[in-house]
Short mmCIF file of the C-alpha atoms (twelve columns), coordinates in Angstrom:
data_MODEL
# 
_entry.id   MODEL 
# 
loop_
_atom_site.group_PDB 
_atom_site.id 
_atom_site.type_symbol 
_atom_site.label_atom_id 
_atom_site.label_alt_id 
_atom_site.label_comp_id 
_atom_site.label_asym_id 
_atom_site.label_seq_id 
_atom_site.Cartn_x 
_atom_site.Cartn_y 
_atom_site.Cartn_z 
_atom_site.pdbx_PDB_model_num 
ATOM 1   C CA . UNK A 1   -41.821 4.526  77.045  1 
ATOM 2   C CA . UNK A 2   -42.140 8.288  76.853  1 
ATOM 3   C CA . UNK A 3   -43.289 7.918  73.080  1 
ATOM 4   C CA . UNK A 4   -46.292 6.656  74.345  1 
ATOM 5   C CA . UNK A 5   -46.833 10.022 76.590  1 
ATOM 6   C CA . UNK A 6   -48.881 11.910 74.311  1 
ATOM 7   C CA . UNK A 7   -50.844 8.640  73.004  1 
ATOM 8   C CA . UNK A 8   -51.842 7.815  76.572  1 
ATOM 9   C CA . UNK A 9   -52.668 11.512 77.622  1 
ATOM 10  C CA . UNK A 10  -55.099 11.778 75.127  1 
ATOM 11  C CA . UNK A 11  -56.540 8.803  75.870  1 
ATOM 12  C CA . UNK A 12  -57.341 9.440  79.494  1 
ATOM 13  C CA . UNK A 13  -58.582 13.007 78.631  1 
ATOM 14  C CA . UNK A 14  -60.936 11.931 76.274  1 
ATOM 15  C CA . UNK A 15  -62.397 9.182  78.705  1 
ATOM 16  C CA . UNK A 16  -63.198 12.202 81.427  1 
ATOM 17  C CA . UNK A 17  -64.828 13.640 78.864  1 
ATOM 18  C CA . UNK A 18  -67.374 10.869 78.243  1 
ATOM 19  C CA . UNK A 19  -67.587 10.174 81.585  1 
ATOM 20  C CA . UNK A 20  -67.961 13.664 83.030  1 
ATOM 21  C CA . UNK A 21  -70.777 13.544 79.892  1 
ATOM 22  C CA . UNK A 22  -72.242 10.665 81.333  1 
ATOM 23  C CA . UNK A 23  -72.915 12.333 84.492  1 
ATOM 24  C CA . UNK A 24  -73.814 15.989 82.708  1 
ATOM 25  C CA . UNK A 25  -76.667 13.695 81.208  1 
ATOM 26  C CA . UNK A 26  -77.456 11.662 84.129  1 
ATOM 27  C CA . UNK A 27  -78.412 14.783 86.237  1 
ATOM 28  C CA . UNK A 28  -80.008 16.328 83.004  1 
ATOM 29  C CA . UNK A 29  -82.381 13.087 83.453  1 
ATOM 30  C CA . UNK A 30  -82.932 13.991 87.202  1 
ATOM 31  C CA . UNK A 31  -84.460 17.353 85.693  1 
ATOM 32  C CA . UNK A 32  -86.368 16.131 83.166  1 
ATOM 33  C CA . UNK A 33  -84.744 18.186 80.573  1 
ATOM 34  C CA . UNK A 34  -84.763 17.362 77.004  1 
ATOM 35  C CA . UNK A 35  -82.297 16.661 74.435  1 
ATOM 36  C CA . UNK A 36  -80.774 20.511 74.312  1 
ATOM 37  C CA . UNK A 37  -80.406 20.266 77.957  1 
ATOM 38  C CA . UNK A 38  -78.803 16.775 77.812  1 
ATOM 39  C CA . UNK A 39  -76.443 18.221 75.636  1 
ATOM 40  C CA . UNK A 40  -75.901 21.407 77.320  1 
ATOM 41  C CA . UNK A 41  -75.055 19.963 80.650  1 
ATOM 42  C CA . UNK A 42  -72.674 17.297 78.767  1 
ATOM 43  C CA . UNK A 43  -70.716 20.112 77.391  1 
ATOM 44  C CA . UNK A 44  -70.356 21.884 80.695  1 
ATOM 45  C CA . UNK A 45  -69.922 18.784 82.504  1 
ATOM 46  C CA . UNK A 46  -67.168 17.371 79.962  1 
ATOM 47  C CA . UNK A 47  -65.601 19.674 78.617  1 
ATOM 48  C CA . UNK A 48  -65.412 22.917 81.447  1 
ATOM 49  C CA . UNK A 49  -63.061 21.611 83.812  1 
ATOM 50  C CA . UNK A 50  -60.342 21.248 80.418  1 
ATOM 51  C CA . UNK A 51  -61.323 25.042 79.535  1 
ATOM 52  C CA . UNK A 52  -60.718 26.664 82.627  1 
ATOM 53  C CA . UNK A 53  -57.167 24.775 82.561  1 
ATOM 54  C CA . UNK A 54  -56.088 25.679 79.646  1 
ATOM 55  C CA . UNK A 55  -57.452 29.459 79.658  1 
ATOM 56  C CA . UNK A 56  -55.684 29.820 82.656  1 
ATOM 57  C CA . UNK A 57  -52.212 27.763 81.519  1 
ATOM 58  C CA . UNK A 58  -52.661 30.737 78.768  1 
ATOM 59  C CA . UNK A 59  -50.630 28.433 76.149  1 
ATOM 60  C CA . UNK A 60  -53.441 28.833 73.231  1 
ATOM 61  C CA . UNK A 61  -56.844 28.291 72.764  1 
ATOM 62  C CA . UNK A 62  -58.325 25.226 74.281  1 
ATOM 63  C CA . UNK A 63  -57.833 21.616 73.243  1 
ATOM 64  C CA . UNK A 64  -61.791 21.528 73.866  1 
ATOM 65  C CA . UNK A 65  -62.032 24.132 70.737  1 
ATOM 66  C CA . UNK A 66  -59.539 23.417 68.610  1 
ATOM 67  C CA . UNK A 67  -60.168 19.478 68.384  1 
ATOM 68  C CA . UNK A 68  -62.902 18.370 67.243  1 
ATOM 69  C CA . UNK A 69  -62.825 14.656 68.923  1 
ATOM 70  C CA . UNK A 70  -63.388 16.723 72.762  1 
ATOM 71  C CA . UNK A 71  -66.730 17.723 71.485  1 
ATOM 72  C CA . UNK A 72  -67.245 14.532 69.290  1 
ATOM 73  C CA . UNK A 73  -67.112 12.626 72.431  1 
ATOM 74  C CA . UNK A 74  -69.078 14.808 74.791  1 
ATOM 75  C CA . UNK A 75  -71.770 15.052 72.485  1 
ATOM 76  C CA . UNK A 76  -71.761 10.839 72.230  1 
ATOM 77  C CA . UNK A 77  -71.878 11.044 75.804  1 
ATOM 78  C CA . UNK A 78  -75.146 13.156 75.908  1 
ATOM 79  C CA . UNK A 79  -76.720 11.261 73.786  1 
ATOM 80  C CA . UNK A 80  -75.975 7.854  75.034  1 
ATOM 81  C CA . UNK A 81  -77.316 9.415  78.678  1 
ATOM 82  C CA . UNK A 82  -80.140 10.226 76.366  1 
ATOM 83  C CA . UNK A 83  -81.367 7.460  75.229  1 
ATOM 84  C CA . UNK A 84  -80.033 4.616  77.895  1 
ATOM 85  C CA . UNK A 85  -81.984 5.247  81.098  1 
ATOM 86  C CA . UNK A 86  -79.213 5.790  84.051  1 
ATOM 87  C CA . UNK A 87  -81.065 5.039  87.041  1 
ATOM 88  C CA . UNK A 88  -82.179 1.880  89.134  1 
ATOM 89  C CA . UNK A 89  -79.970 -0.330 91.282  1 
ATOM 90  C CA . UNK A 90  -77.458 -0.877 88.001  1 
ATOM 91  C CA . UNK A 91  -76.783 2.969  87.857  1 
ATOM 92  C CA . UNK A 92  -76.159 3.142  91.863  1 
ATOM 93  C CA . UNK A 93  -73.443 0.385  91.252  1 
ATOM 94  C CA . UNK A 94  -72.140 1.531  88.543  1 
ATOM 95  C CA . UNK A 95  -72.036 5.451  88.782  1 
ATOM 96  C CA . UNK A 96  -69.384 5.419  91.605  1 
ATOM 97  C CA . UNK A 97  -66.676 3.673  89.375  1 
ATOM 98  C CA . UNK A 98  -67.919 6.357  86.198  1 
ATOM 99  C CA . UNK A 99  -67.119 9.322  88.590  1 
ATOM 100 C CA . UNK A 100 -64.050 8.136  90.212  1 
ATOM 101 C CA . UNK A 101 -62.261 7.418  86.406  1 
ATOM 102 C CA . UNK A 102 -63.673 10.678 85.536  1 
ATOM 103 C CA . UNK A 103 -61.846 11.920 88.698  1 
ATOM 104 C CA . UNK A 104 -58.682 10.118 87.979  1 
ATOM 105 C CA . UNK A 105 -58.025 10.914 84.126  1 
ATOM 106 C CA . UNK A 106 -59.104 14.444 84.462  1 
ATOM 107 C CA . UNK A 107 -56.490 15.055 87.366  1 
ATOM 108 C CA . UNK A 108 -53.990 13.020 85.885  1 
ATOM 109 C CA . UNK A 109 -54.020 14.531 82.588  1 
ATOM 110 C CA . UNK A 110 -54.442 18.237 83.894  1 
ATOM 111 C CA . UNK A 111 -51.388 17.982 86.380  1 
ATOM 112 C CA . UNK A 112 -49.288 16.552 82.803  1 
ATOM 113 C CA . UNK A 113 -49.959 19.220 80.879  1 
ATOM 114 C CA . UNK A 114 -49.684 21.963 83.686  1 
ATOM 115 C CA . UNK A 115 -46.388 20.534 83.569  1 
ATOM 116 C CA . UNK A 116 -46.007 20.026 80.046  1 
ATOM 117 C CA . UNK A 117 -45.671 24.131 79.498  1 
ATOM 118 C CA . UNK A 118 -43.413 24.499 81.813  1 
ATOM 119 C CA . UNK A 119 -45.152 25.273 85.261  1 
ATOM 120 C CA . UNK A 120 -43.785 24.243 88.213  1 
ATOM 121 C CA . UNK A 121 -45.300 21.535 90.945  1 
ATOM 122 C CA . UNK A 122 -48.063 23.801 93.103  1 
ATOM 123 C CA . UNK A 123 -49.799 24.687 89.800  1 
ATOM 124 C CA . UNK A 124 -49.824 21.224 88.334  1 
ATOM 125 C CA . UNK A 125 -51.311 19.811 91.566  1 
ATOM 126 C CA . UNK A 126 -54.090 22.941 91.463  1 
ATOM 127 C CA . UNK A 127 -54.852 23.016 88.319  1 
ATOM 128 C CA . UNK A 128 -54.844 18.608 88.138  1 
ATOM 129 C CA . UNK A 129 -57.900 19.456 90.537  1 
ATOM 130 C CA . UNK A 130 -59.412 22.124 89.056  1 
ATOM 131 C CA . UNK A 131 -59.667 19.538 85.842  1 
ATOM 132 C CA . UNK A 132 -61.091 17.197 87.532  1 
ATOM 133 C CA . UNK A 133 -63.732 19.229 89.626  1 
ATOM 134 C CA . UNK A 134 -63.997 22.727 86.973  1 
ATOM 135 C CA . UNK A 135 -66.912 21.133 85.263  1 
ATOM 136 C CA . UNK A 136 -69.040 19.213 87.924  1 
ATOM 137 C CA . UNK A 137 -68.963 22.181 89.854  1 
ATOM 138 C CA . UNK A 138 -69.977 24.786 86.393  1 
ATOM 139 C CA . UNK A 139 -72.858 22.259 85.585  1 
ATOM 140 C CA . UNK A 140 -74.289 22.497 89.279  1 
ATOM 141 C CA . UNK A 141 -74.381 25.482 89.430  1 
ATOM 142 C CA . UNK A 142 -76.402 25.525 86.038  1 
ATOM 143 C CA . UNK A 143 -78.919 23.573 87.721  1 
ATOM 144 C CA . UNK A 144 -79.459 25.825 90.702  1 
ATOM 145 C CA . UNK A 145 -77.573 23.357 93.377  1 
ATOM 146 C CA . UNK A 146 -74.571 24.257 95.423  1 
ATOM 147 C CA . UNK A 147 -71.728 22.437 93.917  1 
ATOM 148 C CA . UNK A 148 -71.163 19.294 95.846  1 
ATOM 149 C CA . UNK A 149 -67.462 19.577 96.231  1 
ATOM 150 C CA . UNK A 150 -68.142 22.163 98.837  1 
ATOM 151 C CA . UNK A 151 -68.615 20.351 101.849 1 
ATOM 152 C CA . UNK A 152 -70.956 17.645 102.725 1 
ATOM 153 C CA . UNK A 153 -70.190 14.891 100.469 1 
ATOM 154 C CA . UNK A 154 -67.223 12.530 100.656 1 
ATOM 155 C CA . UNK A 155 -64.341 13.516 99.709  1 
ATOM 156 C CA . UNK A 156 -63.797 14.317 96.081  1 
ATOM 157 C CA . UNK A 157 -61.693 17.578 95.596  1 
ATOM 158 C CA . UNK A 158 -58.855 15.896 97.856  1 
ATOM 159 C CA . UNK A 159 -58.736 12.551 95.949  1 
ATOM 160 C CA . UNK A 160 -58.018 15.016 92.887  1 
ATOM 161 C CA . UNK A 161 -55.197 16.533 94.676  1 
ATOM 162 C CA . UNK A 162 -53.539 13.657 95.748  1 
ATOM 163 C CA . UNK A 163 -53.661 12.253 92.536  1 
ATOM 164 C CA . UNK A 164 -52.083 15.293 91.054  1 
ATOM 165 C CA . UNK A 165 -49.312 15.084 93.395  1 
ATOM 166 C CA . UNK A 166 -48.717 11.419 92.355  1 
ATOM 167 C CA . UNK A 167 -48.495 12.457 88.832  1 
ATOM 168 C CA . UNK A 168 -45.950 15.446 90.008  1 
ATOM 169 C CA . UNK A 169 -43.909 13.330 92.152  1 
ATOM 170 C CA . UNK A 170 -43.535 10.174 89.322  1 
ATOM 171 C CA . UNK A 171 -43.497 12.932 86.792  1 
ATOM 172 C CA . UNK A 172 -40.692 14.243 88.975  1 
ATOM 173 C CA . UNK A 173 -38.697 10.760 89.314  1 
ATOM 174 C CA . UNK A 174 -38.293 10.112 85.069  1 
ATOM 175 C CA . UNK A 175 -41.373 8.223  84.856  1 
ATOM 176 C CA . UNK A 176 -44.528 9.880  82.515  1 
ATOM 177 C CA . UNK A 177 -46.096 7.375  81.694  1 
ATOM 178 C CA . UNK A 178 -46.120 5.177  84.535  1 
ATOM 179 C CA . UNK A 179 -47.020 8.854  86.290  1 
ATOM 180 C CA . UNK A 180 -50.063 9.145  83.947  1 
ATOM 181 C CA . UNK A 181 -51.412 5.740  84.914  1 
ATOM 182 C CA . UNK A 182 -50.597 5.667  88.795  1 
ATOM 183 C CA . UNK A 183 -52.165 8.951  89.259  1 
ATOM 184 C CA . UNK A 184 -55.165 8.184  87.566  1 
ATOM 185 C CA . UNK A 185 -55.408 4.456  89.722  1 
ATOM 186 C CA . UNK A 186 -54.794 6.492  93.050  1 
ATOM 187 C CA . UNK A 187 -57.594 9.038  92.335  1 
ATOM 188 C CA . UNK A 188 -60.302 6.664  91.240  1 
ATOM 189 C CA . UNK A 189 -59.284 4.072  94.278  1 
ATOM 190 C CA . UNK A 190 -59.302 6.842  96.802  1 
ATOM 191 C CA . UNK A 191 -62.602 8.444  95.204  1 
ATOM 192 C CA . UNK A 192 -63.767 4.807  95.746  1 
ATOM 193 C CA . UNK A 193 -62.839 4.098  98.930  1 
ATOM 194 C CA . UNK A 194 -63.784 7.972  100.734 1 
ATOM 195 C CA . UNK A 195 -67.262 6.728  98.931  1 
ATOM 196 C CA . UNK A 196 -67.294 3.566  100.785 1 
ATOM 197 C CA . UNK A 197 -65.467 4.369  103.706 1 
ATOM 198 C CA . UNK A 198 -68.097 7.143  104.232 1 
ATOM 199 C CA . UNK A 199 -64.578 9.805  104.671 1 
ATOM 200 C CA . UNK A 200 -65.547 12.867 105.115 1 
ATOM 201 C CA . UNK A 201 -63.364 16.261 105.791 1 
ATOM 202 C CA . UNK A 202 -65.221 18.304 108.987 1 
ATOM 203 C CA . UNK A 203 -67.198 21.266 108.417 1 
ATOM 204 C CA . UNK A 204 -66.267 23.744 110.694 1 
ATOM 205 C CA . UNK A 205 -63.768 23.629 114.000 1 
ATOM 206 C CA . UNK A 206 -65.955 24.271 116.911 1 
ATOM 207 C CA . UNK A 207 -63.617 25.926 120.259 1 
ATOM 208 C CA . UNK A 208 -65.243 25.308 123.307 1 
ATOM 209 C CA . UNK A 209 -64.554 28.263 125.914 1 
ATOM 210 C CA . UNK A 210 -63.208 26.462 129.178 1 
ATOM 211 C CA . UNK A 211 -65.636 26.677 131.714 1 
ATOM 212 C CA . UNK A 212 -64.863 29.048 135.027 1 
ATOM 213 C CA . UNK A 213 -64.928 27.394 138.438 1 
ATOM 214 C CA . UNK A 214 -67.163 29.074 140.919 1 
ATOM 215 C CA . UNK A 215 -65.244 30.036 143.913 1 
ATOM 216 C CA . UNK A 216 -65.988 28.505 147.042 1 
# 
């Protein structure tokens, strides 16, 4: 099945990008901006977490520049945020499943190709993350909030990295495409389920000095 590799990759990659552009124009709604900012925040949200990969996996210019359907798609995606009105109980249910396949794809497909040019297993799981997370955290910061995958919010940055490492460990056993697919399934499930579960990594490890006993 390995011709269907690069079929499948694509596939997943693109569908981050509408859903990461779903989400760039859901909090562009939140703001009240209009359609330049839709788009704007689409972009960023889309398409920066594929940039920063491949600028830093330094093997050309990136996909997100070079073909034209990455744009194509996060442009679709602004405008479909634009003009359907994500909010209301049917937005709370559904938003949840958009982010975790966002989550999912975007790792899956960043840990392939980090392997794909040759790097070894540590950068395919960091940079499978940094896919996944690059642009939520670029368009948050655009908006003047504190990205949320710093602490606070269930867990999202360590579904990413465990679904990198799936793709590097099946990746690792003969298995690409079967990789591509389980590693997107474990990240959205665990995104999911840290949602549900309320899951939650601790802030800050507090040492409590033992207390003296007064002589007697």
């Amino acid at each position: 099945m390995s011709w269907a590799v690069p079929e499948l990759f694509r596939v997943l990659d693109l569908t981050g990008v509408f859903a990461n552009a779903l989400l760039g124009g859901a909090v562009a709604r939140a703001f009240r901006f209009d359609l330049v900012g839709f788009s704007v925040l689409a972009i960023v949200s889309g398409l920066g977490g594929g940039i920063i990969r491949d600028t830093l996996l330094q093997a050309g210019p990136p996909v997100a520049l070079t073909d034209y359907r990455y744009l194509t798609v996060a442009l679709i995606g602004a405008v479909v945020a634009f003009a359907v009105r994500f909010e209301g109980r049917g937005w709370d249910r559904v938003f949840p499943y958009v982010d975790a396949l966002a989550l999912g794809c975007w790792a899956a497909a960043g840990a392939q190709k980090t392997l794909g040019v040759g790097l070894g297993w540590l950068p395919a799981i960091g940079l499978g993350a940094v896919t996944a997370v690059g642009g939520g955290a670029i368009r948050d910061v655009a908006v003047g909030r504190i990205p949320t995958i710093f602490g606070g919010n269930t867990l999202y940055a360590s579904c990413a990295l465990i679904a990198s490492a799936t793709l590097v460990v099946m990746q690792a056993a003969g298995q690409p495409t079967i990789a591509l697919i389980a590693a997107t399934v474990v990240g959205a499930a665990l995104c999911l389920l840290a949602r549900r579960r309320g899951w939650m990594l601790p802030e800050e490890v507090v040492w409590r000095r033992p207390r003296r006993r007064r002589g007697r």
